[in-house]
Coordinates of C-alpha atoms in Angstrom, one line a residue:
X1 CA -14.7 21.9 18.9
X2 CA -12.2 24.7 20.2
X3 CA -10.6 22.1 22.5
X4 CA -10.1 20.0 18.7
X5 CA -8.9 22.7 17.0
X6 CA -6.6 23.8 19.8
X7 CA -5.0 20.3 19.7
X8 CA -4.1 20.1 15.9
X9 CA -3.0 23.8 16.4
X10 CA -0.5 22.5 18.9
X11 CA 0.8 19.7 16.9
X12 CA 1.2 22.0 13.8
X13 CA 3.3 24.2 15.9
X14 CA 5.3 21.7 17.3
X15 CA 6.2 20.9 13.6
X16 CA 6.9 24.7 12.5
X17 CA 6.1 27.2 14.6
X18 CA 3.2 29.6 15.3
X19 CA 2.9 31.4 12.1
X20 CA 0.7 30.5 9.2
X21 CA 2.5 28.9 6.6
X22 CA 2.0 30.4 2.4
X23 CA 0.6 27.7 0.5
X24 CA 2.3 25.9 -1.9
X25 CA 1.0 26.8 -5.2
X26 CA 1.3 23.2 -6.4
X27 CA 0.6 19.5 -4.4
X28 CA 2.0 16.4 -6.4
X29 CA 1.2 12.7 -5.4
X30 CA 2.4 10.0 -7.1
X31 CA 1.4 7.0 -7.5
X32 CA 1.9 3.7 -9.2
X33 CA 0.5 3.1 -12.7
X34 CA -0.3 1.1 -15.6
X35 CA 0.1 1.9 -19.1
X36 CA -3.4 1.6 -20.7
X37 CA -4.0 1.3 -24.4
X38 CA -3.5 4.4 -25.5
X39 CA 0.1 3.8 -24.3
X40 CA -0.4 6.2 -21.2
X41 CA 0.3 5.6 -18.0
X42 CA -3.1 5.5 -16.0
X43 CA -3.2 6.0 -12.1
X44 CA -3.4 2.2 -10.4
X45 CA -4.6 3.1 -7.5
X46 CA -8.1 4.1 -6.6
X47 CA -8.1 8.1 -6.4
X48 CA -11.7 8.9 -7.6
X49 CA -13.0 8.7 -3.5
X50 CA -10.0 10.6 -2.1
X51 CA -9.7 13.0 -4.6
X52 CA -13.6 14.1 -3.8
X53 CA -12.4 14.4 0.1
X54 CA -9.1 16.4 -1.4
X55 CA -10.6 18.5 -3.9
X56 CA -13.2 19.5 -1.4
X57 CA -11.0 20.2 1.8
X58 CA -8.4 22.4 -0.8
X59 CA -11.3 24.3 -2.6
X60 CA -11.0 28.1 -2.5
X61 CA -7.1 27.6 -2.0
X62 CA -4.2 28.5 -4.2
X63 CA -3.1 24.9 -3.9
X64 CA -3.3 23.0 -7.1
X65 CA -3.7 19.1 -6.5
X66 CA -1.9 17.2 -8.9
X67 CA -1.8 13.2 -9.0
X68 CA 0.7 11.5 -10.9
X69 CA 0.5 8.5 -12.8
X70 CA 3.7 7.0 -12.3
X71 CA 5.1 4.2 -14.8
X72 CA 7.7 1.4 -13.3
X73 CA 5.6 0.6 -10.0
X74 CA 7.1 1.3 -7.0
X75 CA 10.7 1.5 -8.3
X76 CA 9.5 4.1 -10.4
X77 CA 7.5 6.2 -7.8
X78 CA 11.5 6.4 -5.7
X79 CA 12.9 7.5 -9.3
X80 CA 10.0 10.1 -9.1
X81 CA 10.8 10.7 -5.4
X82 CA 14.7 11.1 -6.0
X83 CA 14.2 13.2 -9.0
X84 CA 11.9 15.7 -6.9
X85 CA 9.0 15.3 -9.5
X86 CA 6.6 14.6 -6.4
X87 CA 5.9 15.3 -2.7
X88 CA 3.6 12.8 -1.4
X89 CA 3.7 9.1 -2.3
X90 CA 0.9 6.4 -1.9
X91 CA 2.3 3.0 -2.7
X92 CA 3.3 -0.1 -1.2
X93 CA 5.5 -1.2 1.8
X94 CA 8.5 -3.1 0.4
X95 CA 9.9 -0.1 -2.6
X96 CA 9.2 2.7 0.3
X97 CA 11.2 0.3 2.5
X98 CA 14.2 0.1 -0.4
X99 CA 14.0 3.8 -1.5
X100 CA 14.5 4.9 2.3
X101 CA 17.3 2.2 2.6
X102 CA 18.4 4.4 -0.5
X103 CA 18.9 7.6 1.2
X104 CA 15.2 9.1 -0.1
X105 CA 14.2 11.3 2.5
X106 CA 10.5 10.5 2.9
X107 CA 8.4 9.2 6.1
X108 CA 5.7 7.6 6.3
X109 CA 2.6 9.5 7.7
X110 CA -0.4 7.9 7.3
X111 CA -1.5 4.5 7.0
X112 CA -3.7 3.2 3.8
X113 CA -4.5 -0.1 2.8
X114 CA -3.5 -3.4 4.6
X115 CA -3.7 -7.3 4.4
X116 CA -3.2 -7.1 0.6
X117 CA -2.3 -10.9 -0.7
X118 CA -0.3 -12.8 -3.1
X119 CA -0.4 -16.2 -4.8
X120 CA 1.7 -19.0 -5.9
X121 CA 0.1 -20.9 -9.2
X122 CA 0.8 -23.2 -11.3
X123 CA -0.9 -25.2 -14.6
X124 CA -3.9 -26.7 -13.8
X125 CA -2.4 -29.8 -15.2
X126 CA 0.7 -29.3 -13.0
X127 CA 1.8 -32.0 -10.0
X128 CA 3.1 -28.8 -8.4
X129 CA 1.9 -28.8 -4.6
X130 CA 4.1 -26.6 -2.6
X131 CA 7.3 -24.8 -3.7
X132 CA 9.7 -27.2 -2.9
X133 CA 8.2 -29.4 -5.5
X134 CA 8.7 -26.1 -8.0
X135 CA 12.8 -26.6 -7.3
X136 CA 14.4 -25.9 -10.7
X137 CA 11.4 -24.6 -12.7
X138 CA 10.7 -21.6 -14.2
X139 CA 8.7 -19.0 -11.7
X140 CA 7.7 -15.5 -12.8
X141 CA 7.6 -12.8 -10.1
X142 CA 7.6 -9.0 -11.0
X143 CA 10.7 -8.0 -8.8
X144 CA 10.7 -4.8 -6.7
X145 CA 6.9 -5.0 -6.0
X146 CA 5.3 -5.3 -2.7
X147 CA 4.6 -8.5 -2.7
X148 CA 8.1 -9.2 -3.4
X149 CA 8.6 -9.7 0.3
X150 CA 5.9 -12.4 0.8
X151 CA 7.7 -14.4 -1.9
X152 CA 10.7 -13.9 -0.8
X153 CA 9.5 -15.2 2.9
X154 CA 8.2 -17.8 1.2
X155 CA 12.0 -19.3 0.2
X156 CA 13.5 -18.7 3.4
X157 CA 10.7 -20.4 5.4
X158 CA 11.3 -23.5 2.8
X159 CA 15.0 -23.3 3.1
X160 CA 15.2 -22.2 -0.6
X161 CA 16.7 -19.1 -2.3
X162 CA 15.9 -17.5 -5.8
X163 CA 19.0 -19.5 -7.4
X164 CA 17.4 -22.5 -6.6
X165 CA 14.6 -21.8 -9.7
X166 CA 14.8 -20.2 -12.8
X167 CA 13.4 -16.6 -12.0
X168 CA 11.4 -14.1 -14.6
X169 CA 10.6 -10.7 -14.1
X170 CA 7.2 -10.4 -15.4
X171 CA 4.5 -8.1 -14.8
X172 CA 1.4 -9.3 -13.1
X173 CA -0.2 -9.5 -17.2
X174 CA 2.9 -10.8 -18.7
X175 CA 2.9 -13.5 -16.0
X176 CA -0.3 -14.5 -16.7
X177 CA 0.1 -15.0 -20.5
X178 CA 3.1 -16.8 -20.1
X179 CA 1.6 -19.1 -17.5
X180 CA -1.5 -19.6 -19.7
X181 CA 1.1 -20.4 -22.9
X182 CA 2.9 -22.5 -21.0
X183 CA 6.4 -20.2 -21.1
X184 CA 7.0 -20.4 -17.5
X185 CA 6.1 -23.2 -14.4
X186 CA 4.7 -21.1 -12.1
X187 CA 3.7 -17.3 -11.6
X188 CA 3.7 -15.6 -8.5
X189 CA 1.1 -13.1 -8.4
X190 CA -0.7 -10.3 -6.5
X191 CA -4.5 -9.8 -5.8
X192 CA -6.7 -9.8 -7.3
X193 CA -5.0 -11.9 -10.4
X194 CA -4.4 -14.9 -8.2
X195 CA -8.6 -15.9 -7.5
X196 CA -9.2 -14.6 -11.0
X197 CA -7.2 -16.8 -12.9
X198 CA -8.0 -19.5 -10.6
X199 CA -11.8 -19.2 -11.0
X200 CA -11.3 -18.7 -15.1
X201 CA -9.5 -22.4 -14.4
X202 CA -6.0 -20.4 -16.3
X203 CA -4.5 -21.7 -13.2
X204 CA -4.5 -23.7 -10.0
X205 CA -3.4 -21.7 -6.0
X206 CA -1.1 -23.7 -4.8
X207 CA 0.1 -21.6 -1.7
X208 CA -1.4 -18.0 -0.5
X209 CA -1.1 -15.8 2.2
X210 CA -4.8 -15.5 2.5
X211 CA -4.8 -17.4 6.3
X212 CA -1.6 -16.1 6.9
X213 CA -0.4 -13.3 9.5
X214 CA -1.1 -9.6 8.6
X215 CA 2.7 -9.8 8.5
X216 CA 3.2 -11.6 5.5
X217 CA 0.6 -9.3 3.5
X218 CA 1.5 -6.0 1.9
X219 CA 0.2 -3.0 2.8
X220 CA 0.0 0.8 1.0
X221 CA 0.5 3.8 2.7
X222 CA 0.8 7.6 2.2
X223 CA 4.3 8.9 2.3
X224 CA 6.1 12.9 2.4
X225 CA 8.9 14.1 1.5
X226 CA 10.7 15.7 4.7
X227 CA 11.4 18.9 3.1
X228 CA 7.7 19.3 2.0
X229 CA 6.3 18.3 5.5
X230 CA 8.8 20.9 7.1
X231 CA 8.4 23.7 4.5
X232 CA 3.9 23.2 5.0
X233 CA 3.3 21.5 7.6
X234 CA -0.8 23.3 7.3
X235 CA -0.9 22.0 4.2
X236 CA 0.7 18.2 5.1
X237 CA -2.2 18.1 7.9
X238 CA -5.0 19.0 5.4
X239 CA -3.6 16.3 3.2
X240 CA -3.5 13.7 5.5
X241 CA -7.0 14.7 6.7
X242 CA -8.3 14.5 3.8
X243 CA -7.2 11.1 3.1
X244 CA -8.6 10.3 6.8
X245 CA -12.1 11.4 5.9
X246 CA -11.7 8.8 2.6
X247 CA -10.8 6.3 4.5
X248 CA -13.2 6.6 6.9
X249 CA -16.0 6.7 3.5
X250 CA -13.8 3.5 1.9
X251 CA -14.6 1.4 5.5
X252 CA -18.5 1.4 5.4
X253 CA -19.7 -2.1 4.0
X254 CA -22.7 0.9 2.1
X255 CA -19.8 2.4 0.0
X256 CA -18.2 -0.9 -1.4
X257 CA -19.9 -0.9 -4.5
X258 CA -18.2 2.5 -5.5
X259 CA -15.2 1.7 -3.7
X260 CA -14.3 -1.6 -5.7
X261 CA -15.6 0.4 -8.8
X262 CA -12.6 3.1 -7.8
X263 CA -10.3 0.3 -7.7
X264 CA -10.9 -1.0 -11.4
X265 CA -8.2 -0.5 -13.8
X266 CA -6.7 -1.6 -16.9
X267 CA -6.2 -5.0 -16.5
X268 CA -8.1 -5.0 -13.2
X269 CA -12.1 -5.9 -14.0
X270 CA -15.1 -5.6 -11.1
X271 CA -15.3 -9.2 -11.3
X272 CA -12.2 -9.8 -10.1
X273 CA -11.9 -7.3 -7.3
X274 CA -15.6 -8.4 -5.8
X275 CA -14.3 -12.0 -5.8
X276 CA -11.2 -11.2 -3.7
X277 CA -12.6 -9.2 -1.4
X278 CA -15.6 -11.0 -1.4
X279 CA -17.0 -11.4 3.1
X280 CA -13.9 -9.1 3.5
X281 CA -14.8 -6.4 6.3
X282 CA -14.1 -3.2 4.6
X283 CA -13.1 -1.6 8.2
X284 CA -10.4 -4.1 8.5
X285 CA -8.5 -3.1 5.0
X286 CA -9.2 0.5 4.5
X287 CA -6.8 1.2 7.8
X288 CA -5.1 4.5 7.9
X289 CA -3.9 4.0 11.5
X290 CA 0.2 4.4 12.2
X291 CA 0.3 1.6 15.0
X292 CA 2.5 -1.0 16.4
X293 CA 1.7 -3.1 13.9
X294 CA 2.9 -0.5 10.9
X295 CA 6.5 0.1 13.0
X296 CA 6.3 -3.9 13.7
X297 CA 5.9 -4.5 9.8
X298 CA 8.3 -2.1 8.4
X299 CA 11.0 -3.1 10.6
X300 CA 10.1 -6.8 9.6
X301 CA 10.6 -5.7 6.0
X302 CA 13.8 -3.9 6.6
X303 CA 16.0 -6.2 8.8
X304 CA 14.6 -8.9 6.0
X305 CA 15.7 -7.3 3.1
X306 CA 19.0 -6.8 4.8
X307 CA 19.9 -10.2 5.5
X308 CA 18.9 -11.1 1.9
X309 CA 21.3 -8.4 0.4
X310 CA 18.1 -6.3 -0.9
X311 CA 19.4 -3.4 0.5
X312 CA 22.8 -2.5 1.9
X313 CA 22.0 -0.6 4.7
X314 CA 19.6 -0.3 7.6
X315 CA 17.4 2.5 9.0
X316 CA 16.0 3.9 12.0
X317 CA 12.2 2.6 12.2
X318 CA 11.2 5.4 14.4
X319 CA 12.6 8.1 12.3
X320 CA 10.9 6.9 9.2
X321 CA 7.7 6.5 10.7
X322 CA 5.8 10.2 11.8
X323 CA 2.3 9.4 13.6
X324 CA 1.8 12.8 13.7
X325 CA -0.4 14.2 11.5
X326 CA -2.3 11.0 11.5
X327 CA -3.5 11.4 15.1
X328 CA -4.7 15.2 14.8
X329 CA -6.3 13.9 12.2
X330 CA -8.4 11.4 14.0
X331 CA -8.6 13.6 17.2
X332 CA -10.0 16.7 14.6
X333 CA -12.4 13.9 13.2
X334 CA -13.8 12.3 15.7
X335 CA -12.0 9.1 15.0
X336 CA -9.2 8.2 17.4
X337 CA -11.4 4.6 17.9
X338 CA -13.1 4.2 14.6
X339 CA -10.5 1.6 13.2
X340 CA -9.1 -1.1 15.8
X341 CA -5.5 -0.8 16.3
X342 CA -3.2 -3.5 15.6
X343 CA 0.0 -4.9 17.8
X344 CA 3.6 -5.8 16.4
X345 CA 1.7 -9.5 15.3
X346 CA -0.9 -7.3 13.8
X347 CA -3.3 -8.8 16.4
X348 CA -6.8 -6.5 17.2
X349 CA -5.5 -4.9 20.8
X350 CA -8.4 -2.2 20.8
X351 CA -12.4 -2.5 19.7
X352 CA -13.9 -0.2 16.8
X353 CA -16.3 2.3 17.6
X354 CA -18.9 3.9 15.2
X355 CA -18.8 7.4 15.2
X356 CA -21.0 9.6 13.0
X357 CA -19.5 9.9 9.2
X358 CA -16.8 12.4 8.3
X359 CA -18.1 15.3 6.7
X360 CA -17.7 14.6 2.9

C-alpha cells in the first residue's frame, strides 16, 4: 500500500510540485443532454453509477460536484468549454476532436466508453441496399455528432461526398419521425435508435458498423481543461479515480441491469438499450484505458476531418492525449490488467485479469 501511494504521490508531483494543492471550492462536468418535457435539458449520459463513486471519494471535502446538463450535444459542451462554464468534459470523440482543432485547451485523460455504433436505414418498403443506391435522396444525419465520422467514412469508402445527396440535420428523434412520415429517404442514426426502429419494423438496417473495426465506432471519454488540471492536479487524480472505480462497477456482466437502467433517457427506453447491447461483454465497452488504440483513433479522426475540410487545422496527438492520471489510477486500484488493452487497429494486445472489486 505505501509503495501505491508513493507512486501516485510521484506522478502528482511531477504535475505540480510537492505541496498540497487548496481545493477548489467548486467541480463542473459537462455533459451532453437532452431536453426533456418539461423543456429542460436532462444529463444524456449515465451519471447515477459515477456520481455514487464521486460523491463518495469527495465526501467531507470543500469541493462541490456539479454536473451539467448541456443542451446542443457535443458542439454545445465546446461552447460550454470555450465560455469557461465547465472543467471536465465527458462526451464523444469527433466534437472533442473539432473543439481542440478549435484552439480549446482540453486533453483527454481518461478513457470511457468505446465501440459505440451507428446505422444506415431506410423504409421498410425501400429498394435501398447500400448507399450508393441512396445517390440523390434525402438522408438525415444530426451533423457535429460522434457518429458524424462513421458516416462520413462511409462516403469516402464509396467514392461519394455529402453533395452527392440531399443532407438534413436532424436529431436522432426528428430523424426518426421524418423517416417514419416519409419526409426524408434515409436516416442515419446512432445506438440504440438504429435496432429499435428496426425491431418496431419503423425501418429496415441497411449498413452498420456493428462488424466493423473499433475504428469506425465512436467512443466517449473524460476530458480537462489544462488550466484546471495544472491549477489541482489532487483534485484531477481523485476525479479520474473516481471515474476508474465506476468503470470498473459498469464492466461486471452482475451490474448490467443497473447500468443500462443509468443509461435510460428521454427518448432512450430499457428496451432499446438491452437490445443493442444485448451478448455484448460489458468489460469490452466500459474501457477507461488511454492506449494505442485511443492515440490511433483520435489521430484517425483528426487527419480525417482535415482532408474533408472539417477542421482547418491539425494538432499534436501526443499533446492532447495525458495518460497520466489514468495509470495512477489503475496502479492505486489494483487495476493496471483488469481491462485488455487495445493496439492502433484496436486489436486485444494484452489478456484481462480479475482483480478483487474497487472499493465502492
Amino acid at each position: 500500500m505505501l509503495t501505491i501511494g508513493l507512486s501516485v504521490l510521484t506522478v502528482l508531483s511531477g504535475l505540480a510540485g510537492v505541496h498540497a494543492e487548496t481545493p477548489p471550492a467548486e467541480l463542473r462536468i459537462g455533459l451532453p443532454s437532452q431536453v426533456s418535457s418539461s423543456g429542460k435539458p436532462e444529463l444524456g449520459t449515465a451519471t447515477g453509477y459515477i456520481d455514487r463513486f464521486v460523491q463518495a471519494d469527495f465526501a467531507g471535502g470543500p469541493t462541490k460536484i456539479v454536473w451539467v446538463p448541456v443542451p446542443g450535444g457535443g458542439p454545445g459542451v465546446n461552447e460550454a468549454l470555450g465560455g469557461k462554464q465547465i472543467d471536465f468534459a465527458y462526451y464523444g470523440d469527433f466534437p472533442a476532436t473539432v473543439g481542440r482543432a478549435g484552439n480549446l485547451t482540453t486533453k483527454l485523460i481518461l478513457g470511457g466508453r468505446r465501440g459505440l455504433n451507428s446505422y444506415l436505414l431506410v423504409p421498410v418498403g425501400s429498394t435501398a441496399t447500400s448507399i450508393k443506391d441512396l445517390k440523390g435522396k434525402r438522408i438525415a444525419v444530426n451533423k457535429g455528432r460522434p457518429w458524424t465520422f462513421a458516416f462520413a467514412k462511409l462516403l469516402a469508402t464509396n467514392g461519394l461526398k455529402e453533395s452527392d445527396f440531399q443532407i438534413f440535420n436532424l436529431s436522432p428523434g426528428d430523424g426518426a419521425a421524418a423517416l417514419i412520415s416519409g419526409n426524408i429517404d434515409a436516416l442515419y442514426q446512432p445506438e440504440p435508435f438504429g435496432l429499435s426502429m428496426e425491431e418496431k419494423k419503423q425501418a429496415r438496417v441497411i449498413w452498420s458498423t456493428r462488424d466493423l473495426p473499433l475504428g469506425w465506432k465512436f467512443t466517449l471519454d473524460l476530458f480537462v481543461v489544462d488550466k484546471f488540471a495544472e491549477q489541482y492536479p489532487e483534485t484531477t487524480q481523485k476525479l479520474v479515480t473516481a471515474f476508474v472505480k465506476a468503470a470498473q462497477f459498469a464492466s461486471l456482466q452482475e451490474h448490467r441491469d443497473e447500468l443500462l437502467h443509468s443509461f435510460v433517457t428521454a427518448g432512450v427506453t430499457y428496451e432499446m438499450l438491452a437490445k443493442e447491447m444485448e451478448n455484448e461483454p460489458l468489460r469490452e465497452i466500459m474501457v477507461p484505458l488511454v492506449d494505442d488504440f485511443t492515440r490511433a483513433h483520435y489521430l484517425e479522426i483528426m487527419n480525417f476531418m482535415k482532408d474533408q475540410k472539417m477542421i482547418r487545422k491539425s494538432f499534436a496527438i501526443e499533446e492532447f492525449i495525458d495518460p497520466r492520471f489514468a495509470s495512477a489510477a489503475f496502479k492505486s486500484l489494483g487495476l493496471e490488467n483488469y481491462w485488455p488493452a487495445a493496439n492502433a487497429d484496436g486489436k486485444p494486445i494484452s489478456a484481462a485479469s480479475t482483480p478483487a472489486t474497487a472499493s465502492r
